[in-house]
Amino acid sequence: MQRVIPHDPYHAPFCEQPGIGNMVHNLDDVDRGILHVLQGNAREATAAEMGDLVNTSASTVRNRIEYLEEGVIRGYHPELDYEEAGFELHLFMVCRAPTARRTELAKEALELSGVINVREMTTGAHNLHIESVAVDSDTADETRAGLEELADLEIVSTQIINDFHVQPFNHFGADMVEE
């Protein structure tokens, strides 16, 4: 039987924070530094390079990433240029849904052609934010019509996204990376 060290996050993968009611990982500075590098360029960053940047070994980086993949890292996804892929329209729709059906409606919206993500908001009347892409205005209208057919979902506004900009959370581990 393996001995579990109570405050060692690598033997006890989760710790409960009092009053929050969910499980969270204990992250140290090395974890935060690795996450910062991964957010910047997960595809090309090697364990050895990350180890150099956060002042640890490549094997430690690999072990830490494996640990982080148990909940903190949800996946590795490509960042797509939808316009380059032939989807000329990138839409953002703000919607209203009854709180009791919000999650159900979010899942139903994700099933519609063109919908690429749905965000559930816990506050405010505009509690579903839906992002979709379309090759032209006709297919955008089809997606919007599909959303309008969902019982209890009201589209409050629709905007065309010109561009979006993404960066790693700039305070999350940046101070741990020795560049």
Short mmCIF file of N, CA and C in Angstrom, two decimals:
data_model
loop_
_atom_site.label_atom_id
_atom_site.label_comp_id
_atom_site.label_asym_id
_atom_site.label_seq_id
_atom_site.Cartn_x
_atom_site.Cartn_y
_atom_site.Cartn_z
N MET A 1 0.84 -1.18 0.00
CA MET A 1 0.00 0.00 0.00
C MET A 1 0.88 1.24 0.00
N GLN A 2 0.55 2.20 -0.87
CA GLN A 2 1.33 3.41 -1.00
C GLN A 2 0.98 4.38 0.12
N ARG A 3 2.01 4.96 0.72
CA ARG A 3 1.81 5.95 1.77
C ARG A 3 1.45 7.29 1.14
N VAL A 4 0.40 7.95 1.60
CA VAL A 4 -0.01 9.24 1.08
C VAL A 4 0.48 10.33 2.03
N ILE A 5 1.21 11.27 1.49
CA ILE A 5 1.70 12.40 2.27
C ILE A 5 0.63 13.49 2.19
N PRO A 6 0.06 13.92 3.30
CA PRO A 6 -1.11 14.79 3.29
C PRO A 6 -0.99 16.08 2.49
N HIS A 7 0.11 16.78 2.55
CA HIS A 7 0.21 18.07 1.88
C HIS A 7 1.02 18.01 0.59
N ASP A 8 1.26 16.84 0.09
CA ASP A 8 2.00 16.68 -1.16
C ASP A 8 0.99 16.50 -2.29
N PRO A 9 0.81 17.51 -3.16
CA PRO A 9 -0.23 17.42 -4.19
C PRO A 9 0.03 16.33 -5.21
N TYR A 10 1.22 15.77 -5.27
CA TYR A 10 1.51 14.74 -6.26
C TYR A 10 1.19 13.34 -5.75
N HIS A 11 0.86 13.22 -4.46
CA HIS A 11 0.38 11.96 -3.91
C HIS A 11 -1.10 12.04 -3.56
N ALA A 12 -1.58 13.22 -3.31
CA ALA A 12 -2.99 13.46 -3.04
C ALA A 12 -3.47 14.43 -4.11
N PRO A 13 -3.98 13.92 -5.25
CA PRO A 13 -4.22 14.77 -6.40
C PRO A 13 -5.21 15.91 -6.20
N PHE A 14 -6.10 15.82 -5.24
CA PHE A 14 -7.07 16.89 -5.05
C PHE A 14 -7.10 17.28 -3.58
N CYS A 15 -7.43 18.51 -3.33
CA CYS A 15 -7.68 18.93 -1.96
C CYS A 15 -8.99 19.70 -1.97
N GLU A 16 -9.71 19.62 -0.88
CA GLU A 16 -10.97 20.33 -0.81
C GLU A 16 -10.73 21.67 -0.16
N GLN A 17 -11.28 22.74 -0.75
CA GLN A 17 -11.20 24.04 -0.12
C GLN A 17 -12.47 24.24 0.69
N PRO A 18 -12.33 24.57 1.96
CA PRO A 18 -13.51 24.74 2.81
C PRO A 18 -14.47 25.77 2.23
N GLY A 19 -15.75 25.42 2.23
CA GLY A 19 -16.78 26.35 1.82
C GLY A 19 -17.03 26.43 0.33
N ILE A 20 -16.16 25.88 -0.48
CA ILE A 20 -16.34 25.99 -1.92
C ILE A 20 -17.17 24.84 -2.46
N GLY A 21 -17.01 23.65 -1.91
CA GLY A 21 -17.84 22.53 -2.31
C GLY A 21 -17.37 21.81 -3.56
N ASN A 22 -16.23 22.18 -4.12
CA ASN A 22 -15.70 21.44 -5.25
C ASN A 22 -14.24 21.11 -5.00
N MET A 23 -13.71 20.24 -5.84
CA MET A 23 -12.34 19.81 -5.66
C MET A 23 -11.43 20.66 -6.54
N VAL A 24 -10.28 21.05 -5.99
CA VAL A 24 -9.31 21.83 -6.75
C VAL A 24 -7.94 21.22 -6.57
N HIS A 25 -7.08 21.46 -7.53
CA HIS A 25 -5.69 21.01 -7.44
C HIS A 25 -4.88 22.02 -6.65
N ASN A 26 -3.94 21.54 -5.88
CA ASN A 26 -2.96 22.42 -5.25
C ASN A 26 -1.88 22.69 -6.28
N LEU A 27 -1.69 23.91 -6.68
CA LEU A 27 -0.67 24.25 -7.67
C LEU A 27 0.46 25.00 -6.99
N ASP A 28 1.68 24.62 -7.32
CA ASP A 28 2.81 25.38 -6.82
C ASP A 28 3.37 26.24 -7.96
N ASP A 29 4.46 26.94 -7.69
CA ASP A 29 5.02 27.85 -8.69
C ASP A 29 5.48 27.13 -9.95
N VAL A 30 6.01 25.91 -9.82
CA VAL A 30 6.45 25.16 -10.99
C VAL A 30 5.23 24.81 -11.86
N ASP A 31 4.15 24.36 -11.24
CA ASP A 31 2.91 24.06 -11.98
C ASP A 31 2.43 25.29 -12.74
N ARG A 32 2.38 26.42 -12.04
CA ARG A 32 1.90 27.65 -12.67
C ARG A 32 2.81 28.07 -13.82
N GLY A 33 4.11 27.90 -13.67
CA GLY A 33 5.04 28.22 -14.75
C GLY A 33 4.83 27.32 -15.96
N ILE A 34 4.65 26.02 -15.71
CA ILE A 34 4.39 25.08 -16.81
C ILE A 34 3.10 25.45 -17.53
N LEU A 35 2.05 25.76 -16.77
CA LEU A 35 0.78 26.14 -17.38
C LEU A 35 0.92 27.41 -18.21
N HIS A 36 1.73 28.35 -17.73
CA HIS A 36 1.95 29.58 -18.48
C HIS A 36 2.60 29.27 -19.84
N VAL A 37 3.61 28.42 -19.84
CA VAL A 37 4.28 28.06 -21.08
C VAL A 37 3.33 27.30 -22.00
N LEU A 38 2.57 26.35 -21.46
CA LEU A 38 1.63 25.58 -22.28
C LEU A 38 0.57 26.47 -22.91
N GLN A 39 0.08 27.45 -22.17
CA GLN A 39 -0.92 28.36 -22.74
C GLN A 39 -0.35 29.18 -23.88
N GLY A 40 0.93 29.47 -23.82
CA GLY A 40 1.56 30.26 -24.87
C GLY A 40 1.84 29.47 -26.13
N ASN A 41 2.24 28.18 -25.96
CA ASN A 41 2.59 27.39 -27.14
C ASN A 41 2.71 25.92 -26.76
N ALA A 42 1.60 25.28 -26.50
CA ALA A 42 1.60 23.88 -26.07
C ALA A 42 2.10 22.94 -27.16
N ARG A 43 1.89 23.29 -28.40
CA ARG A 43 2.26 22.40 -29.49
C ARG A 43 3.76 22.24 -29.65
N GLU A 44 4.50 23.33 -29.47
CA GLU A 44 5.93 23.28 -29.75
C GLU A 44 6.82 23.22 -28.52
N ALA A 45 6.27 23.50 -27.35
CA ALA A 45 7.09 23.50 -26.14
C ALA A 45 7.44 22.07 -25.73
N THR A 46 8.72 21.79 -25.60
CA THR A 46 9.14 20.45 -25.16
C THR A 46 9.30 20.45 -23.64
N ALA A 47 9.28 19.26 -23.07
CA ALA A 47 9.46 19.13 -21.62
C ALA A 47 10.82 19.69 -21.20
N ALA A 48 11.84 19.45 -22.01
CA ALA A 48 13.18 19.95 -21.69
C ALA A 48 13.20 21.48 -21.69
N GLU A 49 12.58 22.07 -22.71
CA GLU A 49 12.54 23.54 -22.78
C GLU A 49 11.75 24.12 -21.61
N MET A 50 10.63 23.49 -21.30
CA MET A 50 9.83 23.97 -20.17
C MET A 50 10.61 23.82 -18.87
N GLY A 51 11.32 22.70 -18.73
CA GLY A 51 12.13 22.49 -17.54
C GLY A 51 13.16 23.59 -17.37
N ASP A 52 13.81 23.97 -18.47
CA ASP A 52 14.78 25.07 -18.42
C ASP A 52 14.11 26.37 -18.00
N LEU A 53 12.93 26.62 -18.53
CA LEU A 53 12.23 27.87 -18.24
C LEU A 53 11.75 27.97 -16.80
N VAL A 54 11.38 26.83 -16.20
CA VAL A 54 10.86 26.85 -14.83
C VAL A 54 11.86 26.29 -13.83
N ASN A 55 13.09 26.04 -14.31
CA ASN A 55 14.19 25.63 -13.45
C ASN A 55 13.96 24.27 -12.78
N THR A 56 13.57 23.29 -13.59
CA THR A 56 13.41 21.92 -13.11
C THR A 56 13.75 20.96 -14.24
N SER A 57 13.69 19.67 -13.99
CA SER A 57 14.06 18.68 -15.01
C SER A 57 12.89 18.38 -15.96
N ALA A 58 13.22 17.85 -17.12
CA ALA A 58 12.21 17.47 -18.10
C ALA A 58 11.29 16.39 -17.54
N SER A 59 11.86 15.44 -16.77
CA SER A 59 11.02 14.37 -16.22
C SER A 59 10.03 14.93 -15.19
N THR A 60 10.45 15.93 -14.43
CA THR A 60 9.53 16.57 -13.48
C THR A 60 8.42 17.27 -14.24
N VAL A 61 8.76 17.94 -15.34
CA VAL A 61 7.75 18.61 -16.16
C VAL A 61 6.74 17.60 -16.68
N ARG A 62 7.22 16.47 -17.19
CA ARG A 62 6.29 15.44 -17.71
C ARG A 62 5.38 14.92 -16.60
N ASN A 63 5.94 14.68 -15.40
CA ASN A 63 5.12 14.22 -14.27
C ASN A 63 4.09 15.27 -13.87
N ARG A 64 4.52 16.51 -13.85
CA ARG A 64 3.61 17.60 -13.48
C ARG A 64 2.49 17.73 -14.51
N ILE A 65 2.81 17.64 -15.79
CA ILE A 65 1.77 17.74 -16.83
C ILE A 65 0.78 16.60 -16.69
N GLU A 66 1.28 15.40 -16.42
CA GLU A 66 0.38 14.26 -16.22
C GLU A 66 -0.58 14.53 -15.06
N TYR A 67 -0.06 15.08 -13.97
CA TYR A 67 -0.87 15.44 -12.82
C TYR A 67 -1.89 16.52 -13.19
N LEU A 68 -1.45 17.54 -13.91
CA LEU A 68 -2.33 18.64 -14.29
C LEU A 68 -3.43 18.19 -15.26
N GLU A 69 -3.15 17.15 -16.04
CA GLU A 69 -4.14 16.62 -16.97
C GLU A 69 -5.26 15.87 -16.26
N GLU A 70 -5.15 15.70 -14.95
CA GLU A 70 -6.21 15.05 -14.17
C GLU A 70 -7.32 16.02 -13.79
N GLY A 71 -7.31 17.22 -14.35
CA GLY A 71 -8.39 18.14 -14.04
C GLY A 71 -8.12 19.58 -14.43
N VAL A 72 -6.90 20.05 -14.25
CA VAL A 72 -6.61 21.45 -14.56
C VAL A 72 -6.54 21.65 -16.07
N ILE A 73 -5.82 20.81 -16.77
CA ILE A 73 -5.73 20.89 -18.23
C ILE A 73 -6.87 20.06 -18.79
N ARG A 74 -7.80 20.72 -19.46
CA ARG A 74 -8.97 20.05 -20.01
C ARG A 74 -8.71 19.43 -21.38
N GLY A 75 -7.74 19.93 -22.08
CA GLY A 75 -7.45 19.40 -23.40
C GLY A 75 -6.50 20.32 -24.14
N TYR A 76 -6.12 19.89 -25.31
CA TYR A 76 -5.25 20.66 -26.18
C TYR A 76 -6.01 20.88 -27.48
N HIS A 77 -6.32 22.12 -27.76
CA HIS A 77 -7.19 22.42 -28.90
C HIS A 77 -6.51 23.39 -29.84
N PRO A 78 -6.69 23.18 -31.14
CA PRO A 78 -6.12 24.14 -32.08
C PRO A 78 -6.90 25.45 -32.05
N GLU A 79 -6.22 26.55 -32.27
CA GLU A 79 -6.88 27.84 -32.41
C GLU A 79 -7.12 28.02 -33.91
N LEU A 80 -8.37 28.07 -34.30
CA LEU A 80 -8.72 28.11 -35.72
C LEU A 80 -8.97 29.53 -36.21
N ASP A 81 -8.55 29.78 -37.43
CA ASP A 81 -8.92 31.00 -38.13
C ASP A 81 -10.11 30.60 -39.00
N TYR A 82 -11.31 30.86 -38.52
CA TYR A 82 -12.51 30.41 -39.21
C TYR A 82 -12.65 31.02 -40.60
N GLU A 83 -12.24 32.26 -40.75
CA GLU A 83 -12.32 32.90 -42.06
C GLU A 83 -11.43 32.18 -43.07
N GLU A 84 -10.22 31.82 -42.65
CA GLU A 84 -9.31 31.06 -43.52
C GLU A 84 -9.88 29.70 -43.87
N ALA A 85 -10.69 29.15 -42.97
CA ALA A 85 -11.30 27.83 -43.20
C ALA A 85 -12.59 27.92 -44.01
N GLY A 86 -12.94 29.13 -44.47
CA GLY A 86 -14.11 29.29 -45.32
C GLY A 86 -15.37 29.72 -44.60
N PHE A 87 -15.28 29.98 -43.30
CA PHE A 87 -16.44 30.43 -42.53
C PHE A 87 -16.34 31.95 -42.40
N GLU A 88 -16.95 32.64 -43.34
CA GLU A 88 -16.83 34.10 -43.44
C GLU A 88 -17.48 34.84 -42.29
N LEU A 89 -18.52 34.25 -41.70
CA LEU A 89 -19.24 34.92 -40.62
C LEU A 89 -18.97 34.25 -39.28
N HIS A 90 -18.63 35.04 -38.30
CA HIS A 90 -18.37 34.59 -36.94
C HIS A 90 -19.31 35.40 -36.06
N LEU A 91 -20.28 34.74 -35.46
CA LEU A 91 -21.36 35.42 -34.75
C LEU A 91 -21.32 35.18 -33.25
N PHE A 92 -21.79 36.18 -32.52
CA PHE A 92 -21.92 36.09 -31.07
C PHE A 92 -23.35 36.47 -30.73
N MET A 93 -24.08 35.55 -30.11
CA MET A 93 -25.48 35.79 -29.76
C MET A 93 -25.66 35.75 -28.24
N VAL A 94 -26.27 36.79 -27.74
CA VAL A 94 -26.59 36.87 -26.32
C VAL A 94 -28.04 36.42 -26.18
N CYS A 95 -28.25 35.46 -25.29
CA CYS A 95 -29.58 34.85 -25.15
C CYS A 95 -30.04 34.86 -23.70
N ARG A 96 -31.34 34.65 -23.56
CA ARG A 96 -31.96 34.56 -22.24
C ARG A 96 -32.65 33.20 -22.17
N ALA A 97 -32.41 32.50 -21.05
CA ALA A 97 -33.03 31.19 -20.83
C ALA A 97 -33.44 31.09 -19.37
N PRO A 98 -34.52 30.37 -19.10
CA PRO A 98 -34.89 30.15 -17.70
C PRO A 98 -33.75 29.42 -16.98
N THR A 99 -33.44 29.87 -15.80
CA THR A 99 -32.33 29.29 -15.05
C THR A 99 -32.44 27.78 -14.92
N ALA A 100 -33.63 27.29 -14.70
CA ALA A 100 -33.83 25.85 -14.53
C ALA A 100 -33.51 25.06 -15.80
N ARG A 101 -33.56 25.70 -16.97
CA ARG A 101 -33.31 25.00 -18.24
C ARG A 101 -32.00 25.43 -18.90
N ARG A 102 -31.26 26.32 -18.27
CA ARG A 102 -30.06 26.90 -18.88
C ARG A 102 -29.08 25.84 -19.38
N THR A 103 -28.72 24.89 -18.56
CA THR A 103 -27.76 23.85 -18.95
C THR A 103 -28.31 22.99 -20.07
N GLU A 104 -29.57 22.60 -19.96
CA GLU A 104 -30.21 21.80 -21.00
C GLU A 104 -30.21 22.53 -22.34
N LEU A 105 -30.56 23.82 -22.32
CA LEU A 105 -30.59 24.61 -23.55
C LEU A 105 -29.18 24.83 -24.11
N ALA A 106 -28.21 24.95 -23.25
CA ALA A 106 -26.82 25.09 -23.71
C ALA A 106 -26.40 23.84 -24.48
N LYS A 107 -26.73 22.69 -23.95
CA LYS A 107 -26.39 21.43 -24.63
C LYS A 107 -27.14 21.29 -25.95
N GLU A 108 -28.41 21.69 -25.97
CA GLU A 108 -29.18 21.63 -27.22
C GLU A 108 -28.61 22.59 -28.26
N ALA A 109 -28.19 23.76 -27.83
CA ALA A 109 -27.61 24.74 -28.76
C ALA A 109 -26.32 24.19 -29.37
N LEU A 110 -25.52 23.50 -28.57
CA LEU A 110 -24.26 22.92 -29.08
C LEU A 110 -24.49 21.88 -30.17
N GLU A 111 -25.66 21.30 -30.20
CA GLU A 111 -25.99 20.29 -31.21
C GLU A 111 -26.28 20.90 -32.58
N LEU A 112 -26.54 22.20 -32.61
CA LEU A 112 -26.89 22.86 -33.88
C LEU A 112 -25.65 23.07 -34.75
N SER A 113 -25.83 22.91 -36.03
CA SER A 113 -24.76 23.12 -36.99
C SER A 113 -24.27 24.57 -36.90
N GLY A 114 -22.97 24.74 -36.81
CA GLY A 114 -22.37 26.07 -36.78
C GLY A 114 -22.04 26.57 -35.39
N VAL A 115 -22.70 26.05 -34.35
CA VAL A 115 -22.43 26.52 -32.99
C VAL A 115 -21.10 25.92 -32.53
N ILE A 116 -20.19 26.80 -32.09
CA ILE A 116 -18.86 26.32 -31.68
C ILE A 116 -18.63 26.40 -30.18
N ASN A 117 -19.36 27.27 -29.47
CA ASN A 117 -19.28 27.23 -28.01
C ASN A 117 -20.46 27.96 -27.40
N VAL A 118 -20.77 27.56 -26.17
CA VAL A 118 -21.85 28.17 -25.42
C VAL A 118 -21.33 28.41 -24.01
N ARG A 119 -21.53 29.61 -23.53
CA ARG A 119 -21.13 29.95 -22.16
C ARG A 119 -22.40 30.17 -21.33
N GLU A 120 -22.44 29.52 -20.17
CA GLU A 120 -23.55 29.70 -19.24
C GLU A 120 -23.14 30.73 -18.20
N MET A 121 -23.96 31.75 -18.04
CA MET A 121 -23.71 32.78 -17.05
C MET A 121 -24.58 32.52 -15.82
N THR A 122 -24.02 32.73 -14.66
CA THR A 122 -24.79 32.48 -13.43
C THR A 122 -25.51 33.72 -12.93
N THR A 123 -25.15 34.88 -13.46
CA THR A 123 -25.81 36.11 -13.03
C THR A 123 -26.34 36.85 -14.25
N GLY A 124 -27.32 37.67 -14.01
CA GLY A 124 -27.88 38.49 -15.08
C GLY A 124 -28.93 37.76 -15.88
N ALA A 125 -29.75 38.52 -16.59
CA ALA A 125 -30.83 37.95 -17.39
C ALA A 125 -30.31 37.33 -18.68
N HIS A 126 -29.21 37.82 -19.20
CA HIS A 126 -28.63 37.32 -20.44
C HIS A 126 -27.63 36.21 -20.08
N ASN A 127 -28.16 35.01 -19.87
CA ASN A 127 -27.37 33.96 -19.23
C ASN A 127 -26.81 32.88 -20.15
N LEU A 128 -27.02 33.00 -21.46
CA LEU A 128 -26.37 32.11 -22.42
C LEU A 128 -25.72 32.96 -23.50
N HIS A 129 -24.44 32.75 -23.71
CA HIS A 129 -23.71 33.44 -24.77
C HIS A 129 -23.28 32.38 -25.77
N ILE A 130 -23.73 32.53 -27.00
CA ILE A 130 -23.53 31.49 -28.01
C ILE A 130 -22.67 32.04 -29.14
N GLU A 131 -21.64 31.30 -29.49
CA GLU A 131 -20.76 31.67 -30.60
C GLU A 131 -20.95 30.67 -31.72
N SER A 132 -21.08 31.18 -32.94
CA SER A 132 -21.25 30.29 -34.09
C SER A 132 -20.47 30.83 -35.28
N VAL A 133 -20.26 29.95 -36.25
CA VAL A 133 -19.61 30.34 -37.50
C VAL A 133 -20.49 29.86 -38.65
N ALA A 134 -20.35 30.56 -39.79
CA ALA A 134 -21.16 30.21 -40.95
C ALA A 134 -20.39 30.60 -42.22
N VAL A 135 -20.65 29.84 -43.29
CA VAL A 135 -19.98 30.13 -44.56
C VAL A 135 -20.60 31.35 -45.24
N ASP A 136 -21.87 31.65 -44.95
CA ASP A 136 -22.54 32.80 -45.55
C ASP A 136 -23.75 33.18 -44.69
N SER A 137 -24.44 34.22 -45.10
CA SER A 137 -25.58 34.70 -44.30
C SER A 137 -26.73 33.69 -44.27
N ASP A 138 -26.88 32.90 -45.32
CA ASP A 138 -27.95 31.89 -45.32
C ASP A 138 -27.72 30.84 -44.24
N THR A 139 -26.50 30.35 -44.13
CA THR A 139 -26.22 29.33 -43.09
C THR A 139 -26.24 29.96 -41.70
N ALA A 140 -25.86 31.23 -41.59
CA ALA A 140 -25.97 31.92 -40.31
C ALA A 140 -27.43 32.02 -39.90
N ASP A 141 -28.29 32.33 -40.87
CA ASP A 141 -29.73 32.40 -40.60
C ASP A 141 -30.29 31.05 -40.18
N GLU A 142 -29.78 29.96 -40.76
CA GLU A 142 -30.23 28.62 -40.38
C GLU A 142 -29.88 28.32 -38.93
N THR A 143 -28.67 28.69 -38.52
CA THR A 143 -28.26 28.48 -37.12
C THR A 143 -29.15 29.30 -36.20
N ARG A 144 -29.36 30.56 -36.56
CA ARG A 144 -30.20 31.43 -35.73
C ARG A 144 -31.63 30.87 -35.65
N ALA A 145 -32.16 30.38 -36.76
CA ALA A 145 -33.51 29.79 -36.77
C ALA A 145 -33.56 28.56 -35.87
N GLY A 146 -32.52 27.75 -35.90
CA GLY A 146 -32.45 26.59 -35.02
C GLY A 146 -32.48 26.99 -33.56
N LEU A 147 -31.78 28.07 -33.22
CA LEU A 147 -31.80 28.56 -31.84
C LEU A 147 -33.18 29.09 -31.47
N GLU A 148 -33.82 29.78 -32.40
CA GLU A 148 -35.16 30.33 -32.14
C GLU A 148 -36.19 29.23 -31.92
N GLU A 149 -35.94 28.05 -32.48
CA GLU A 149 -36.86 26.92 -32.31
C GLU A 149 -36.73 26.24 -30.94
N LEU A 150 -35.65 26.52 -30.23
CA LEU A 150 -35.48 25.92 -28.90
C LEU A 150 -36.46 26.59 -27.94
N ALA A 151 -37.34 25.79 -27.37
CA ALA A 151 -38.36 26.31 -26.46
C ALA A 151 -37.69 27.00 -25.28
N ASP A 152 -38.17 28.16 -24.92
CA ASP A 152 -37.72 28.95 -23.77
C ASP A 152 -36.41 29.69 -24.00
N LEU A 153 -35.82 29.62 -25.19
CA LEU A 153 -34.60 30.36 -25.45
C LEU A 153 -34.95 31.61 -26.25
N GLU A 154 -34.52 32.76 -25.76
CA GLU A 154 -34.78 34.02 -26.45
C GLU A 154 -33.44 34.65 -26.85
N ILE A 155 -33.28 34.95 -28.13
CA ILE A 155 -32.08 35.65 -28.60
C ILE A 155 -32.30 37.13 -28.36
N VAL A 156 -31.42 37.73 -27.55
CA VAL A 156 -31.54 39.14 -27.19
C VAL A 156 -30.80 40.01 -28.21
N SER A 157 -29.62 39.57 -28.63
CA SER A 157 -28.85 40.33 -29.61
C SER A 157 -27.90 39.40 -30.37
N THR A 158 -27.56 39.82 -31.57
CA THR A 158 -26.60 39.09 -32.40
C THR A 158 -25.59 40.09 -32.93
N GLN A 159 -24.33 39.75 -32.79
CA GLN A 159 -23.26 40.60 -33.31
C GLN A 159 -22.32 39.77 -34.17
N ILE A 160 -21.72 40.42 -35.16
CA ILE A 160 -20.71 39.76 -35.98
C ILE A 160 -19.36 40.07 -35.36
N ILE A 161 -18.59 39.02 -35.12
CA ILE A 161 -17.26 39.17 -34.53
C ILE A 161 -16.29 39.50 -35.66
N ASN A 162 -15.57 40.58 -35.52
CA ASN A 162 -14.56 40.95 -36.50
C ASN A 162 -13.29 40.14 -36.27
N ASP A 163 -12.86 40.05 -35.02
CA ASP A 163 -11.65 39.31 -34.66
C ASP A 163 -11.69 39.08 -33.15
N PHE A 164 -10.93 38.14 -32.68
CA PHE A 164 -10.81 37.94 -31.25
C PHE A 164 -9.35 37.72 -30.93
N HIS A 165 -8.99 38.07 -29.73
CA HIS A 165 -7.59 38.01 -29.32
C HIS A 165 -7.50 37.18 -28.04
N VAL A 166 -6.53 36.28 -28.00
CA VAL A 166 -6.39 35.36 -26.88
C VAL A 166 -4.96 35.45 -26.36
N GLN A 167 -4.81 35.34 -25.07
CA GLN A 167 -3.49 35.27 -24.47
C GLN A 167 -3.57 34.40 -23.23
N PRO A 168 -2.44 33.86 -22.80
CA PRO A 168 -2.45 33.16 -21.52
C PRO A 168 -2.78 34.16 -20.42
N PHE A 169 -3.41 33.71 -19.38
CA PHE A 169 -3.66 34.58 -18.24
C PHE A 169 -2.30 35.14 -17.84
N ASN A 170 -2.10 36.44 -18.01
CA ASN A 170 -0.76 37.01 -17.95
C ASN A 170 -0.13 37.07 -16.57
N HIS A 171 -0.86 36.76 -15.55
CA HIS A 171 -0.26 36.72 -14.22
C HIS A 171 -0.14 35.30 -13.68
N PHE A 172 -0.54 34.34 -14.47
CA PHE A 172 -0.60 32.96 -14.01
C PHE A 172 0.71 32.25 -14.35
N GLY A 173 1.69 32.35 -13.48
CA GLY A 173 2.94 31.64 -13.66
C GLY A 173 3.98 32.36 -14.48
N ALA A 174 3.69 33.55 -14.99
CA ALA A 174 4.68 34.26 -15.81
C ALA A 174 5.93 34.57 -15.01
N ASP A 175 5.78 34.85 -13.72
CA ASP A 175 6.94 35.16 -12.89
C ASP A 175 7.81 33.95 -12.62
N MET A 176 7.33 32.76 -12.93
CA MET A 176 8.11 31.53 -12.73
C MET A 176 8.93 31.16 -13.95
N VAL A 177 8.66 31.78 -15.08
CA VAL A 177 9.35 31.44 -16.31
C VAL A 177 10.56 32.33 -16.48
N GLU A 178 11.71 31.69 -16.54
CA GLU A 178 12.96 32.43 -16.73
C GLU A 178 13.26 32.49 -18.22
N GLU A 179 12.92 33.63 -18.81
CA GLU A 179 13.12 33.75 -20.27
C GLU A 179 14.38 34.50 -20.61
#
